[in-house]
CSV table of N, CA, C and O in Angstrom, one decimal:
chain,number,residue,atom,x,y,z
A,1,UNK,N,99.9,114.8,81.3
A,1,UNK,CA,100.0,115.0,82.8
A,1,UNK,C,101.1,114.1,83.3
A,1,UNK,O,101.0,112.9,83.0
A,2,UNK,N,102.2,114.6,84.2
A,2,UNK,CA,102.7,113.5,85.0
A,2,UNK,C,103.0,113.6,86.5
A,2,UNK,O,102.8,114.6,87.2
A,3,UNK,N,103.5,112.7,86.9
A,3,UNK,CA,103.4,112.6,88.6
A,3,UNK,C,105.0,112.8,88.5
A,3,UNK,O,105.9,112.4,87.8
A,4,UNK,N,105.1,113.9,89.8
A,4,UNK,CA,106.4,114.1,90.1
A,4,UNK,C,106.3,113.6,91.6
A,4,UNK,O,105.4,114.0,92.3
A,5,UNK,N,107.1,112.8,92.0
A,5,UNK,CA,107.4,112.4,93.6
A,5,UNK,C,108.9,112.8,94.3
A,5,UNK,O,110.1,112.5,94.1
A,6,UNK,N,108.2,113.4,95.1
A,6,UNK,CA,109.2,114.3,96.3
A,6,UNK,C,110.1,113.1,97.5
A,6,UNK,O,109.2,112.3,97.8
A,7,UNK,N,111.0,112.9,97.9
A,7,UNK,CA,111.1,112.1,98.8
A,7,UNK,C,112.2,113.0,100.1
A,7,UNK,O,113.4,113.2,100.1
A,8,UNK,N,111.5,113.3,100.9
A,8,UNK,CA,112.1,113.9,102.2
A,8,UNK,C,112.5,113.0,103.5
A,8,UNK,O,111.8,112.0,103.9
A,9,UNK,N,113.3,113.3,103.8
A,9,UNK,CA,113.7,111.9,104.8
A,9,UNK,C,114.6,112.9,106.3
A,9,UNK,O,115.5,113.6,105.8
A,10,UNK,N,114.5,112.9,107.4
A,10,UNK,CA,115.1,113.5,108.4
A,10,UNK,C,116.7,113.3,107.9
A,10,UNK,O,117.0,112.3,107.3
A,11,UNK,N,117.5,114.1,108.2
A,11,UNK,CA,118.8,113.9,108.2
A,11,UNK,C,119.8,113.1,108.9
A,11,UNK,O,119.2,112.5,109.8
A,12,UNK,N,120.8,112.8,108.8
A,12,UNK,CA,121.4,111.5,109.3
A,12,UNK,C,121.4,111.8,110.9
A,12,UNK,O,121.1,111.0,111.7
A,13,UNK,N,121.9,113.1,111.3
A,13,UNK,CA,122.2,113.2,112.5
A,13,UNK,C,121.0,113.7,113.5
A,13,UNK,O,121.3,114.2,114.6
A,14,UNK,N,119.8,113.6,112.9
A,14,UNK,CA,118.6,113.8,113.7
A,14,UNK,C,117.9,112.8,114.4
A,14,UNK,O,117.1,112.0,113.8
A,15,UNK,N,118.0,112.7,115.5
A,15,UNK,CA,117.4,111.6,116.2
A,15,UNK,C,115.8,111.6,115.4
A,15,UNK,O,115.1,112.6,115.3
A,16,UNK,N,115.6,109.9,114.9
A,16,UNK,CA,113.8,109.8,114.3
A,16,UNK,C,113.4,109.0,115.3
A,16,UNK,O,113.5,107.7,115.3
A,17,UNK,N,112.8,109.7,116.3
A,17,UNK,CA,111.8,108.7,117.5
A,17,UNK,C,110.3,107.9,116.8
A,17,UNK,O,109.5,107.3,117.5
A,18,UNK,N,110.1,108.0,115.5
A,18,UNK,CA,109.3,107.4,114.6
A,18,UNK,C,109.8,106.2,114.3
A,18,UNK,O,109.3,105.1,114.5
A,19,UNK,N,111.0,106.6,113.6
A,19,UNK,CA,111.8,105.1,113.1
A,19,UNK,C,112.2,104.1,114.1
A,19,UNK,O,112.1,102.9,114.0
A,20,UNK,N,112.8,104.9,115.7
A,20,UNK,CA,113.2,103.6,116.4
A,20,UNK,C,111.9,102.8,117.1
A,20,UNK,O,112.1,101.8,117.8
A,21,UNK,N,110.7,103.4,116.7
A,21,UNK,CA,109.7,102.8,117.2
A,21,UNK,C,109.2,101.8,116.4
A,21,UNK,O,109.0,100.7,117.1
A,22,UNK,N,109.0,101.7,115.0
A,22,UNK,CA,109.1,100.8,114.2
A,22,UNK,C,109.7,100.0,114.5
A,22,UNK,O,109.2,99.0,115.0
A,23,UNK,N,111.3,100.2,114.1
A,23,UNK,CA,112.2,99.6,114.7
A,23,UNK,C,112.0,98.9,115.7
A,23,UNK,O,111.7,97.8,115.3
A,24,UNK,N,112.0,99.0,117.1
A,24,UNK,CA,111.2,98.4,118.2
A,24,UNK,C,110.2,97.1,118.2
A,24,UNK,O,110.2,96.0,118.8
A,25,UNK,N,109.2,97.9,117.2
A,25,UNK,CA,107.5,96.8,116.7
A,25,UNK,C,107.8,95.6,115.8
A,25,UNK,O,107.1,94.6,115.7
A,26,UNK,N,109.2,96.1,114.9
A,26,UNK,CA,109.3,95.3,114.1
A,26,UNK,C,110.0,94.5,114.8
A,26,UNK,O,109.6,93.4,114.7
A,27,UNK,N,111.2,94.6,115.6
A,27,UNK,CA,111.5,93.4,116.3
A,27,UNK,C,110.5,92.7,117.1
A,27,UNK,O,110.5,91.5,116.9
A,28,UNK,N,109.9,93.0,117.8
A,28,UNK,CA,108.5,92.5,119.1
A,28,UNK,C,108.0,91.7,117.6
A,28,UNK,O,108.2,90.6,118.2
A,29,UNK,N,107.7,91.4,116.8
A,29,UNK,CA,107.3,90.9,115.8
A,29,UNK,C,108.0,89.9,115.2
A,29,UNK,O,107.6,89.2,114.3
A,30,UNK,N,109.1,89.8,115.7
A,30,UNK,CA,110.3,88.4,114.8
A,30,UNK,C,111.1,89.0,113.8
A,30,UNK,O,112.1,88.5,113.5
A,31,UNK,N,110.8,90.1,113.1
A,31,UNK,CA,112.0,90.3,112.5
A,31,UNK,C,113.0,91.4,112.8
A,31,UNK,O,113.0,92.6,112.7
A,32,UNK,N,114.1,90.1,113.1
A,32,UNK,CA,115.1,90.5,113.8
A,32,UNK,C,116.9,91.4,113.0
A,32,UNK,O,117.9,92.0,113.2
A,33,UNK,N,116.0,90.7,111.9
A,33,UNK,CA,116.8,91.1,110.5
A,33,UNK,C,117.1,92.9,110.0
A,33,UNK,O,118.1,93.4,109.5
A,34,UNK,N,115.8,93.4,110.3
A,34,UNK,CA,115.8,94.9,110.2
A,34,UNK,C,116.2,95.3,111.1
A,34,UNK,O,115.7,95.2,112.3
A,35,UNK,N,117.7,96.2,110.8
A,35,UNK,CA,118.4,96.5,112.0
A,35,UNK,C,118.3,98.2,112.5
A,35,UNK,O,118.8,98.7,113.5
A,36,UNK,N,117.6,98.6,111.7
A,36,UNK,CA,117.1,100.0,111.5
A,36,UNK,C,115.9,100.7,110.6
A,36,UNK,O,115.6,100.1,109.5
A,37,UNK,N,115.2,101.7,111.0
A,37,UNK,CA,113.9,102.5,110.1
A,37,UNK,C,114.3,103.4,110.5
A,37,UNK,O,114.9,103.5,111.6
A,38,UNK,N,114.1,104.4,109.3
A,38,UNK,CA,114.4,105.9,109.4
A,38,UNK,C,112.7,106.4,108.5
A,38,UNK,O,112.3,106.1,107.4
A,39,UNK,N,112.1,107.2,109.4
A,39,UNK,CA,110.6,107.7,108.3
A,39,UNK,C,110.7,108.7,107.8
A,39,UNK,O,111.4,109.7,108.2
A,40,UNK,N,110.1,108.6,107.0
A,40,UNK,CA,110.3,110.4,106.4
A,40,UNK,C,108.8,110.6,105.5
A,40,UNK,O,107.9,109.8,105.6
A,41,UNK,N,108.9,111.7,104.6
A,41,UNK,CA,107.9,111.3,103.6
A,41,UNK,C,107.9,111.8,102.2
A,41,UNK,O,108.9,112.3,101.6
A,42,UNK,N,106.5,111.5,101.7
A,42,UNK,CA,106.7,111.2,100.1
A,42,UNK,C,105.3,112.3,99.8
A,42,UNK,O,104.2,112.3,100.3
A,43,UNK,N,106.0,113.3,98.5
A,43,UNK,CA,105.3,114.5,98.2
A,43,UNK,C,104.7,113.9,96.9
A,43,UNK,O,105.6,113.4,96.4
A,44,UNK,N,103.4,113.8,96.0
A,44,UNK,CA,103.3,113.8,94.8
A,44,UNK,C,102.6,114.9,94.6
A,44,UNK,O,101.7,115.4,95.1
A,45,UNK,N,103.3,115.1,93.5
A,45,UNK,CA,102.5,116.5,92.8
A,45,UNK,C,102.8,116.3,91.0
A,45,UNK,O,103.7,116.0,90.3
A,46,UNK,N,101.2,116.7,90.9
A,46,UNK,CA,100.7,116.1,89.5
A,46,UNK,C,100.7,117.5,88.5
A,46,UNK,O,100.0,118.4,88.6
A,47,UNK,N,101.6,117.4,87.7
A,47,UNK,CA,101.4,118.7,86.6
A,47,UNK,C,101.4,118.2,85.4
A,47,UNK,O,101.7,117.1,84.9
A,48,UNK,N,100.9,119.1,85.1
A,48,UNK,CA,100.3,119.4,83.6
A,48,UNK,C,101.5,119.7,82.9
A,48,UNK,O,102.4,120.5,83.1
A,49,UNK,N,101.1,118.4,81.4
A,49,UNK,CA,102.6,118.5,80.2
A,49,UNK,C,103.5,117.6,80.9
A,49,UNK,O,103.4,116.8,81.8
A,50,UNK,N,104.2,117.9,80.1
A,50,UNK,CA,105.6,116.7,80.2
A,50,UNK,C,106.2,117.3,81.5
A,50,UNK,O,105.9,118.3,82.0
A,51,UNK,N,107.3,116.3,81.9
A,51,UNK,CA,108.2,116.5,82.8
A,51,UNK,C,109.3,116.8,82.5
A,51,UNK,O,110.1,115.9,82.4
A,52,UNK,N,109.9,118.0,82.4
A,52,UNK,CA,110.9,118.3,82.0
A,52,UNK,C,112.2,118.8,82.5
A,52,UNK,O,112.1,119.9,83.2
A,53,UNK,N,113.7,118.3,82.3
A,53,UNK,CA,114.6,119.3,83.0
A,53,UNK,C,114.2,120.6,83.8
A,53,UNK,O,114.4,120.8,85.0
A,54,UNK,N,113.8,121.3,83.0
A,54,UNK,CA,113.2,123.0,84.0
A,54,UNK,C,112.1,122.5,84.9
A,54,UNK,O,112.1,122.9,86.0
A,55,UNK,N,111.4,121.7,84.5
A,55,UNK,CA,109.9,121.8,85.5
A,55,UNK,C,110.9,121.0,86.5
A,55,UNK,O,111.2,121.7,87.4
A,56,UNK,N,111.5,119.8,86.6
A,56,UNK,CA,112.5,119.2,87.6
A,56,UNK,C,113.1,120.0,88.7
A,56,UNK,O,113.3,119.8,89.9
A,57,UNK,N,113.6,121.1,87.8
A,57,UNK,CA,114.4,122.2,88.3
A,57,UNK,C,113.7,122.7,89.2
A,57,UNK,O,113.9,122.6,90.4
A,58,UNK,N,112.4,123.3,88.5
A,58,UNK,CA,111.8,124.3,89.5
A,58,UNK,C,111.1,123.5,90.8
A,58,UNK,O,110.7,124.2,91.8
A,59,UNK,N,110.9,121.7,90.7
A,59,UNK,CA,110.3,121.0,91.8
A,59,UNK,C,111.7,120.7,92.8
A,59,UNK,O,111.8,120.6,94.0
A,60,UNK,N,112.5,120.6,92.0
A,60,UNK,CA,113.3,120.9,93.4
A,60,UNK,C,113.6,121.7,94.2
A,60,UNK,O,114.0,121.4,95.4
A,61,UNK,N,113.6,123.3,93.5
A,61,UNK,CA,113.6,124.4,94.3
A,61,UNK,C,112.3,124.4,95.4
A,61,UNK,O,112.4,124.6,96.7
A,62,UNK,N,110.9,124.2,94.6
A,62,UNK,CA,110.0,124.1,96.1
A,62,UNK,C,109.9,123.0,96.7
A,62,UNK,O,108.9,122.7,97.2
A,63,UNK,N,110.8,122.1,96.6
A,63,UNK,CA,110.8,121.1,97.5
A,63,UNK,C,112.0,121.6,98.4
A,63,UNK,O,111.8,121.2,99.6
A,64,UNK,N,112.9,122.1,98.3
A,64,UNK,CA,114.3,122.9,99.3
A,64,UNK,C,113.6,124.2,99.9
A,64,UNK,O,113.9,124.5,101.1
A,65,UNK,N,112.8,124.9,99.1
A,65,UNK,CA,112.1,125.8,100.2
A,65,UNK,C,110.7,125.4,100.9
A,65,UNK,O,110.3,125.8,102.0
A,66,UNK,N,110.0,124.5,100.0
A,66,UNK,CA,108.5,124.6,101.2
A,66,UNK,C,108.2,123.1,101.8
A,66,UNK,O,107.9,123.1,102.9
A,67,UNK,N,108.3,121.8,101.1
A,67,UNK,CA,108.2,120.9,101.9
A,67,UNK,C,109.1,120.0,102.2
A,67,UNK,O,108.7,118.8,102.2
A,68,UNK,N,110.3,120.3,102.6
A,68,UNK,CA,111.8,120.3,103.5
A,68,UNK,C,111.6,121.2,104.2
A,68,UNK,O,111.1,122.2,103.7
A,69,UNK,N,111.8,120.9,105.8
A,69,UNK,CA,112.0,122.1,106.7
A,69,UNK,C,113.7,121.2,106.7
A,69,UNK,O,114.0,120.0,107.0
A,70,UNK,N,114.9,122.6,106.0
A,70,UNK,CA,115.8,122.0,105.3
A,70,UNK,C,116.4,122.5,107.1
A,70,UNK,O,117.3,123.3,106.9
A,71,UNK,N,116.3,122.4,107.9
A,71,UNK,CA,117.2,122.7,109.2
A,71,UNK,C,117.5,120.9,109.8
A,71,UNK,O,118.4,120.4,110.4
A,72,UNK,N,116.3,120.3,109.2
A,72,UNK,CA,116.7,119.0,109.8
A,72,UNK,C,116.2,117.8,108.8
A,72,UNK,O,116.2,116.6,109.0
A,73,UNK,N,115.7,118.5,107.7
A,73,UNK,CA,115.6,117.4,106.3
A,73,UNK,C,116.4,117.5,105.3
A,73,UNK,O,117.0,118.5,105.1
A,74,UNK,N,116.3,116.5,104.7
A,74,UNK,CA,117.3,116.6,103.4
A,74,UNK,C,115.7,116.2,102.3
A,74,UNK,O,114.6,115.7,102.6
A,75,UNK,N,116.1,116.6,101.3
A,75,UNK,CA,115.4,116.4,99.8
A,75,UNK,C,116.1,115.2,99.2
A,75,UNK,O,117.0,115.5,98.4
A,76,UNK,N,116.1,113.7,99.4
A,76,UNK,CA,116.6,112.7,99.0
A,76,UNK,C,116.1,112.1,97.1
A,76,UNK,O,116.8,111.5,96.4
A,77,UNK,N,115.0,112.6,97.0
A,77,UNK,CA,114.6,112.2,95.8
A,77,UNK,C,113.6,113.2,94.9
A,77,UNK,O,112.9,114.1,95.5
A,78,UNK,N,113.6,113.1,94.0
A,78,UNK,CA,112.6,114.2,92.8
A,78,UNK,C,112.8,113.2,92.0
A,78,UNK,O,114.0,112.7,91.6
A,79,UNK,N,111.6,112.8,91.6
A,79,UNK,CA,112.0,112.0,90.6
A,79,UNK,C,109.9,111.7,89.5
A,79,UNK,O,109.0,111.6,90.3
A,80,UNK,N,109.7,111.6,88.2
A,80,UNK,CA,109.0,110.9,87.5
A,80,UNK,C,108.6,109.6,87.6
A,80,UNK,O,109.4,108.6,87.4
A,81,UNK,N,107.3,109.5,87.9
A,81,UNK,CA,106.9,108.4,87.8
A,81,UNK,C,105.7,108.3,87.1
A,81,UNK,O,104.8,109.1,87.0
A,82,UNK,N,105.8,107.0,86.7
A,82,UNK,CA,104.7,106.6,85.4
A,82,UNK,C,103.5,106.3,86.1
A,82,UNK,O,103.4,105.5,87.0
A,83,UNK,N,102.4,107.3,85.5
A,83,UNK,CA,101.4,107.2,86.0
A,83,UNK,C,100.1,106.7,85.3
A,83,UNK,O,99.7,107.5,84.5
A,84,UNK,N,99.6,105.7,85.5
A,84,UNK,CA,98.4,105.1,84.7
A,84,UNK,C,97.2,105.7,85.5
A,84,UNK,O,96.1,105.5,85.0
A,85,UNK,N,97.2,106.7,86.8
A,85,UNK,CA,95.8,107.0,87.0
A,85,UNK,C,95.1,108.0,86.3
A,85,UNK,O,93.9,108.2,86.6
């Protein structure tokens, strides 16, 4: 079995009224260092067998058709991760 993780993030030129809120709390908070948040989110999906080139393939296709609404997200990451659960 392994964990495949999706990483979707709004696109650059999409105002994220999420992130500048952060942004915002995190300064009211002292750190003044974080000069930006952008949110987005994170897909895991657990399949059965190895992870492989094709299976990669095919998680990024339904990651560009079903959980990217690709008009104002980008698909930033697909990637394997080691899973001890």
């Amino acid at each position: 079995m392994a964990l495949i993780v999706v990483d979707v993030m709004p696109k650059a030129e999409i105002l994220d009224p999420q992130g500048k809120a952060v942004t915002r709390a995190l300064a009211r908070l002292g750190h003044e260092a974080v000069g930006d948040v952008r949110v987005g989110k994170r897909f895991e999906l657990r399949v059965e067998g190895e992870a492989t080139e094709a299976l990669l393939a095919q998680v990024r296709e339904v990651a560009a058709e079903v959980l990217a609404n690709t008009v104002i997200e980008d698909v930033v990451g697909v990637h394997v991760v080691d899973d001890a659960r």
